[in-house]
Coordinates of C-alpha atoms and ligand atoms in Angstrom, one line a residue:
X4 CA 107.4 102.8 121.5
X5 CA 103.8 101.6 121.0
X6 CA 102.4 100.5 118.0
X7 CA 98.6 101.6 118.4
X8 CA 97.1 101.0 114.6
X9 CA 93.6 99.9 114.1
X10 CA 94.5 97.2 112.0
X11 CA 93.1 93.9 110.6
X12 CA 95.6 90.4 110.9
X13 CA 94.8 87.9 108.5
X14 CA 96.9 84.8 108.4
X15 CA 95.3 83.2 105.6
X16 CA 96.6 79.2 105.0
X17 CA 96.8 78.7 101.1
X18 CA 97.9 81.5 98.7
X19 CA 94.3 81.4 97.0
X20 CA 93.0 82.8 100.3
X21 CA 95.9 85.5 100.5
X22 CA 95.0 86.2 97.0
X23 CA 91.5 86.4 97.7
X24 CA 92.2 88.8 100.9
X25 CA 94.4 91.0 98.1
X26 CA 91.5 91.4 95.9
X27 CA 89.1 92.5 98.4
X28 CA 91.3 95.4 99.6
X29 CA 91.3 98.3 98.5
X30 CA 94.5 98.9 98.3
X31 CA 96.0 99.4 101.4
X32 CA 96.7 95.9 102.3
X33 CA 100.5 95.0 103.5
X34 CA 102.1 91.4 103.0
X35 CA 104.0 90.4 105.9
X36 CA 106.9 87.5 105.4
X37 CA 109.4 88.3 108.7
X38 CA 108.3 91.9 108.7
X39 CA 112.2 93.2 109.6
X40 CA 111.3 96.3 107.0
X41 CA 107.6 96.0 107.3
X42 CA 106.9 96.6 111.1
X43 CA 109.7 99.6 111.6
X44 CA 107.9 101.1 108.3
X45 CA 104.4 100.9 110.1
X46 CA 106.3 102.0 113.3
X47 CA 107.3 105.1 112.0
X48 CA 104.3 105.2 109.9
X49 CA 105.8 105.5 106.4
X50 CA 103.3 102.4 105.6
X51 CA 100.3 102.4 107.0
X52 CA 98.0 99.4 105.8
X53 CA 94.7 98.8 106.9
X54 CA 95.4 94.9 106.6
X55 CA 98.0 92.8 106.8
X56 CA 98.0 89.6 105.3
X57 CA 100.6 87.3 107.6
X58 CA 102.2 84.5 104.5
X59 CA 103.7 82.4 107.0
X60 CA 100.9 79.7 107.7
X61 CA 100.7 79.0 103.8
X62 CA 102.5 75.5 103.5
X63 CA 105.2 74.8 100.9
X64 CA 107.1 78.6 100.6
X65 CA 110.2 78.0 102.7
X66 CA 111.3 75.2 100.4
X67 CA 115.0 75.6 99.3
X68 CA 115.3 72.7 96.4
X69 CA 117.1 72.0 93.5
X70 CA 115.7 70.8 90.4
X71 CA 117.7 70.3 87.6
X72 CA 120.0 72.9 86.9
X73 CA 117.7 75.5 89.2
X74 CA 117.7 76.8 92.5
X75 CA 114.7 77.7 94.1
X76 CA 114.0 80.0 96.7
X77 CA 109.9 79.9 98.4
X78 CA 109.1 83.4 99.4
X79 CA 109.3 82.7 103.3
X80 CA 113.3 81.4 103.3
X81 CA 115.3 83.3 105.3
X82 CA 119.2 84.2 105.1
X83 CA 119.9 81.9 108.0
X84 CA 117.7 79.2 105.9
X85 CA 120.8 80.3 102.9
X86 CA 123.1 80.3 105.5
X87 CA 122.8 77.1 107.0
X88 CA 121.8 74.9 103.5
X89 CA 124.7 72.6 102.9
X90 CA 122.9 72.5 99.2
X91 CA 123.5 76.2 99.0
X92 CA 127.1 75.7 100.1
X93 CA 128.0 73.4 97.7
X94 CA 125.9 74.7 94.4
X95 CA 125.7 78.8 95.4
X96 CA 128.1 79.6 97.8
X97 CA 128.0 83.1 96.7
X98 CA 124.5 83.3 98.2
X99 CA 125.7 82.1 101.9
X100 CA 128.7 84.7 101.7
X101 CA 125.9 87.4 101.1
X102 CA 123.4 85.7 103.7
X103 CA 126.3 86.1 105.9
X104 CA 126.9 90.0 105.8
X105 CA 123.4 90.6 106.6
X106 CA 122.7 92.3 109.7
X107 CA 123.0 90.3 113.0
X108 CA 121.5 86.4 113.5
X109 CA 118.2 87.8 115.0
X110 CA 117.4 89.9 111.9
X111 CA 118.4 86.9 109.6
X112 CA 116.1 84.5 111.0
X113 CA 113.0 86.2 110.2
X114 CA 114.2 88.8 107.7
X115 CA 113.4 86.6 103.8
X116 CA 115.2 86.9 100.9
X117 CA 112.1 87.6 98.8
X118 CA 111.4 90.2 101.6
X119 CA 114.3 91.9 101.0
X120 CA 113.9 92.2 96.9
X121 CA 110.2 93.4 97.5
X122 CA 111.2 96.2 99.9
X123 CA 114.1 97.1 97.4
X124 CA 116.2 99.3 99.2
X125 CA 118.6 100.9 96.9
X126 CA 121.3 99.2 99.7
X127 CA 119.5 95.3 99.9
X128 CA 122.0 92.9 100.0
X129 CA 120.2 90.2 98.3
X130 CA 119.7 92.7 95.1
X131 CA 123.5 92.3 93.2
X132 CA 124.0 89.1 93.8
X133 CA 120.7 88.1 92.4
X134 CA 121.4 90.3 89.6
X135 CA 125.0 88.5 88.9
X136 CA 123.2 84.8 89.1
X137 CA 120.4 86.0 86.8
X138 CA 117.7 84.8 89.3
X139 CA 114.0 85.2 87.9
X140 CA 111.4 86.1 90.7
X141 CA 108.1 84.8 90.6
X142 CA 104.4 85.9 91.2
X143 CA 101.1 84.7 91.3
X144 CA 98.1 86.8 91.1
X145 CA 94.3 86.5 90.6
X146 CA 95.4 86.7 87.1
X147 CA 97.8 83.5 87.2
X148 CA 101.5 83.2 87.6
X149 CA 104.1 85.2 85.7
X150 CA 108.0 85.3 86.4
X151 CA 109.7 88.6 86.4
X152 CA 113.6 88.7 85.1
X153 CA 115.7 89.9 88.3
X154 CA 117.2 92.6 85.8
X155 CA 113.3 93.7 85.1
X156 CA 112.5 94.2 89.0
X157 CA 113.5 96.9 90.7
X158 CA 111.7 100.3 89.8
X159 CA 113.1 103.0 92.4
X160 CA 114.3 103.2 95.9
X161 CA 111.3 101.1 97.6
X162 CA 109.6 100.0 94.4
X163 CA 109.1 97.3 91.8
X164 CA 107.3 95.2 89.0
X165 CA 105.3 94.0 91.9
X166 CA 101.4 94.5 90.6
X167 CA 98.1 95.5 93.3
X168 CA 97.1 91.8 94.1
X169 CA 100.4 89.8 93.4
X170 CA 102.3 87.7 95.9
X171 CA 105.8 86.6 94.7
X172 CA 106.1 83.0 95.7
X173 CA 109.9 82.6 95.1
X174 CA 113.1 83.6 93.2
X175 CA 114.2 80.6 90.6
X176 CA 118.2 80.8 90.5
X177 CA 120.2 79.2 87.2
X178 CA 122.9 77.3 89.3
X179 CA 126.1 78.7 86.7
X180 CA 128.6 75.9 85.8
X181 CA 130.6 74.5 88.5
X182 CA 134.2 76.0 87.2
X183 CA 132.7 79.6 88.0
X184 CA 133.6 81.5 91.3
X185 CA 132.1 84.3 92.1
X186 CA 132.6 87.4 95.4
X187 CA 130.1 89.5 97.3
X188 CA 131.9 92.5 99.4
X189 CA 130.4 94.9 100.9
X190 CA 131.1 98.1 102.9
X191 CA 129.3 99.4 106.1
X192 CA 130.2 101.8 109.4
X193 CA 130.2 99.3 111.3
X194 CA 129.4 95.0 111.7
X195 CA 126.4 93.9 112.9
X196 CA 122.8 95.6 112.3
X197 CA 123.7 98.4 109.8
X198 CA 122.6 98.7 106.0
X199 CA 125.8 98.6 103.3
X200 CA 127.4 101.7 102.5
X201 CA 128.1 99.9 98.8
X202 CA 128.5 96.8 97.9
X203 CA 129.6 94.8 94.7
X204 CA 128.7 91.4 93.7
X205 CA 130.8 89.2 90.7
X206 CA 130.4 86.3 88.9
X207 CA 133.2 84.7 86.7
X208 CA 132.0 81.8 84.5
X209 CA 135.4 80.9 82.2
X210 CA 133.8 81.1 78.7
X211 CA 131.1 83.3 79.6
X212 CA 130.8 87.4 80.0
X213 CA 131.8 88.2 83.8
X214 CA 128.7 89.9 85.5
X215 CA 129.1 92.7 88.2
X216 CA 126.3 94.4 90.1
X217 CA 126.5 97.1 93.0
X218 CA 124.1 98.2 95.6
X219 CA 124.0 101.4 97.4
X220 CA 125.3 103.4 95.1
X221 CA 122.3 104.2 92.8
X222 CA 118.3 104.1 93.6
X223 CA 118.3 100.6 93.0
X224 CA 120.7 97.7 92.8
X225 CA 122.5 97.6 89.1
X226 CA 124.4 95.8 86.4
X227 CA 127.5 97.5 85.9
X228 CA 127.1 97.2 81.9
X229 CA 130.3 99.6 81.3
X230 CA 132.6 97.5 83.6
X231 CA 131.2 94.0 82.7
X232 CA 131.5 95.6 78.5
X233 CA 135.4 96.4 79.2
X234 CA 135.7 93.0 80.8
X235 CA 134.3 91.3 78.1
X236 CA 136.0 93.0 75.0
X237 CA 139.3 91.8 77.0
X238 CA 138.9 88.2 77.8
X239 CA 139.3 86.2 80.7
X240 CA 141.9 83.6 80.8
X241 CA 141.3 80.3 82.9
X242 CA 145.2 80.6 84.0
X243 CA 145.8 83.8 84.7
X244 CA 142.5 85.6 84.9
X245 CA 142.4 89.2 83.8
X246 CA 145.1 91.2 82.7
X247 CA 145.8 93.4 85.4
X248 CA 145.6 96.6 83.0
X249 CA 142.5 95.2 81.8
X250 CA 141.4 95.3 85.7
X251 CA 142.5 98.8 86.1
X252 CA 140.3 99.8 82.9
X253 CA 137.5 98.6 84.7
X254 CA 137.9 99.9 88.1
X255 CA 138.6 103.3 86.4
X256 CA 135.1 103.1 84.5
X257 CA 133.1 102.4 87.8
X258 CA 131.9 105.9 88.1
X259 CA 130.5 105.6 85.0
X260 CA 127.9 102.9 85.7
X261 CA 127.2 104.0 89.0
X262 CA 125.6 107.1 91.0
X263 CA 126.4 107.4 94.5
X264 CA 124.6 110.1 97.2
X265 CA 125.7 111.2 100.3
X266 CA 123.7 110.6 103.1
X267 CA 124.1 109.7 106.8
X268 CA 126.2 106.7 105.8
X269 CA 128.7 107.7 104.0
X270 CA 130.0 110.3 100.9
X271 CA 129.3 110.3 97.4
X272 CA 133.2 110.7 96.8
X273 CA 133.9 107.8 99.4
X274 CA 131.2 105.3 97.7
X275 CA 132.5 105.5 94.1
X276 CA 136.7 105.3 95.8
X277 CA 135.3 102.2 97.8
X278 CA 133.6 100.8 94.7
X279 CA 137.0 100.9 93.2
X280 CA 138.7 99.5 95.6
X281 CA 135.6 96.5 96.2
X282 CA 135.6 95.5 92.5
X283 CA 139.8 94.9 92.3
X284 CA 139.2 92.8 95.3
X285 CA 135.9 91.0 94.1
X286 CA 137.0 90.2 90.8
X287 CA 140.2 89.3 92.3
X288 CA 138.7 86.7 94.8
X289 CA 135.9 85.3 92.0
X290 CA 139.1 84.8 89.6
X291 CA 141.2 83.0 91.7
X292 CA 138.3 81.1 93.4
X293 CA 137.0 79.9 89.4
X294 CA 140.8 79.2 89.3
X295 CA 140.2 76.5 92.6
X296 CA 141.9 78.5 94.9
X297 CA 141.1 82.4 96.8
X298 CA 140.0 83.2 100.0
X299 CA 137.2 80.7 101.7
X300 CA 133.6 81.7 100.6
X301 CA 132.5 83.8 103.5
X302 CA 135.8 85.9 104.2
X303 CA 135.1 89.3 104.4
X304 CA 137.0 91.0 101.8
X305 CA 137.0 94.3 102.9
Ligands
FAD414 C1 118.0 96.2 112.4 C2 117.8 95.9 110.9 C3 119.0 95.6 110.2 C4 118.9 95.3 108.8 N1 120.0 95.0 108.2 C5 120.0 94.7 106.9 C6 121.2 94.3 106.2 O1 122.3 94.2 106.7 N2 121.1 94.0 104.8 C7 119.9 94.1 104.2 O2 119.8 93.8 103.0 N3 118.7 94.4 104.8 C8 118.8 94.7 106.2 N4 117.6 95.0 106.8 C9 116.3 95.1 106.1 C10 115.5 93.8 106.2 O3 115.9 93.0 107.2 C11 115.5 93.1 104.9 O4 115.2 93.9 103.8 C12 114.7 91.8 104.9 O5 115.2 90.9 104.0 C13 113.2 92.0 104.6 O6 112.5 90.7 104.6 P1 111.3 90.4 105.6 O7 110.9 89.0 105.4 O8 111.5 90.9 107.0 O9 110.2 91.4 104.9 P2 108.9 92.1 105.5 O10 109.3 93.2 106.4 O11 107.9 91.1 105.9 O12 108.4 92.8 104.1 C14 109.1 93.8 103.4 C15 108.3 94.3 102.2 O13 108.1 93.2 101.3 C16 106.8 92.9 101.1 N5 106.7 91.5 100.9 C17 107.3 90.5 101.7 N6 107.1 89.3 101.2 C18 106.4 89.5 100.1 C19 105.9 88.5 99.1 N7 106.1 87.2 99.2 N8 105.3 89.0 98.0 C20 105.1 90.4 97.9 N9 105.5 91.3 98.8 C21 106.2 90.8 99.9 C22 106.1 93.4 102.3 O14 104.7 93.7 102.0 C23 106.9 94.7 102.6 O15 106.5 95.7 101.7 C24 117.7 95.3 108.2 C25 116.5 95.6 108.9 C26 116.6 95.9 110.3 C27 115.3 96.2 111.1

């Protein structure tokens, strides 16, 4: 298919000029990172910008650095970039697991993580596992900079706090305590290049309220306050994790927090039985893996 749009390419090289390039649209200007979801969108014209402002000759946003107890993420690092960071191995592993399920190596080495929060599909993979970590995104804008709590982000299916004119530059990432374990696991037809069906990310920090999130199962990627409430009013124990009818509570509540569809991927009944059966294996693996043991990060658990 041809793409034939009369279209103006900027590839501005510092994020003043991008800004700048922002402000004098009016409107209908598109940021492109690796442009996986943009260029399909302008494809099938369900976008159609009149400029596009290229981000990756700006210096300094694929940086992937630790600083004190903070992860941070530049807007133009991709999931092989997560994938391949022995940093992120050791500190996040949780991230490369996710990285990991994404799509097929060609997609994830243009396709950015920031990319993936700012298209906010209701099935990103990046989405619940940022949620779990607590990750803050962050913008610039004419304006100046503000930061964005992850839980604060996603509006709708393709929408988010994102204002006309702002750029996020990165997602900052509190790096949780080094006894935690956490799990990503996630559904789809089939492996390789196909979007989630559901997916559930958890994070166990012994001391601390156990976080769950899913994707694909509501118009955006959610906190599963219900779950994570019954998981909290029951404890976890360092030895012997949760009590299995404590577990059962909480896998019987998941319909509660979440709101699946039917579509061409899969059924509404399916999602929520397959979000059952996810979060008894996720919280199993993050239990046993804050315990020092569980499957490998990076073993699918479905
Ligand atoms: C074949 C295929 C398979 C896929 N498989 C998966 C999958 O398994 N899992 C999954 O989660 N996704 C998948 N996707 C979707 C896509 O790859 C991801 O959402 C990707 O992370 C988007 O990042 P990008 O850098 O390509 O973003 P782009 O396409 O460049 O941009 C996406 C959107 O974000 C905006 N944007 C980008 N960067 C910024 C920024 N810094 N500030 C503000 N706005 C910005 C753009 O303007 C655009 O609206 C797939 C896509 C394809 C084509």
């Amino acid at each position: 298919m041809t793409l034939a749009l009369d279209l103006a390419y900027v590839a501005p090289t510092t994020l003043d000029d991008a800004l700048l390039v922002l402000d004098e649209g009016d409107g209908r200007t598109a940021l492109l990172a690796g442009g996986t979801d943009l260029v399909p969108w302008m494809r099938d014209a369900q976008v159609l910008p009149d400029r596009v402002v290229d981000l990756k000759r700006i210096p300094g946003l694929r940086e992937l650095a630790l600083s004190g107890g903070t992860l941070r993420l530049g807007c133009l690092v991709t999931f092989t970039d997560v994938l391949t960071s022995s940093l992120v191995r050791d500190r996040l592993p949780i991230l490369v697991e996710m990285a990991g399920h994404v799509a097929s190596v060609g997609i994830r080495n243009r396709a950015t993580v920031v990319g993936n929060l700012c298209s906010a599909l209701p099935s990103g993979d990046a989405g619940p596992v940022l949620l779990v970590l607590g990750a803050d995104v962050q913008l610039v804008g004419r304006c100046g900079r503000r930061t964005v709590p992850i839980d604060a982000w996603f509006a709708g299916p393709r929408r988010t706090a994102l204002a006309p004119g702002e750029i996020v530059t990165g997602v900052t990432i509190p790096v949780p305590d080094p006894g935690h374990g956490a799990a990503f696991a996630r559904l789809s037809r089939y492996r390789g290049e196909d979007l989630a069906q559901a997916s559930v990310a958890v994070l166990v920090v012994p001391g601390q309220a156990t976080r769950v999130a899913f994707a694909a199962v509501a118009p955006t990627p959610l906190r599963a306050r219900r779950v994570e409430r019954i998981l909290a009013a029951d404890g976890f124990d360092p030895t012997g994790g949760f009590a299995p009818e404590v577990v059962e509570r909480a896998v019987r509540s998941v319909g509660d927090d979440i709101a699946p569809i039917t579509d061409l991927r899969a059924g509404d009944r399916y999602r929520l039985r397959m979000c059952e059966v996810m979060l008894r294996r996720a919280l199993a693996a993050a239990t046993a893996r804050a315990a020092g043991g569980g499957p490998a990060y990076g073993t699918s658990l479905m």
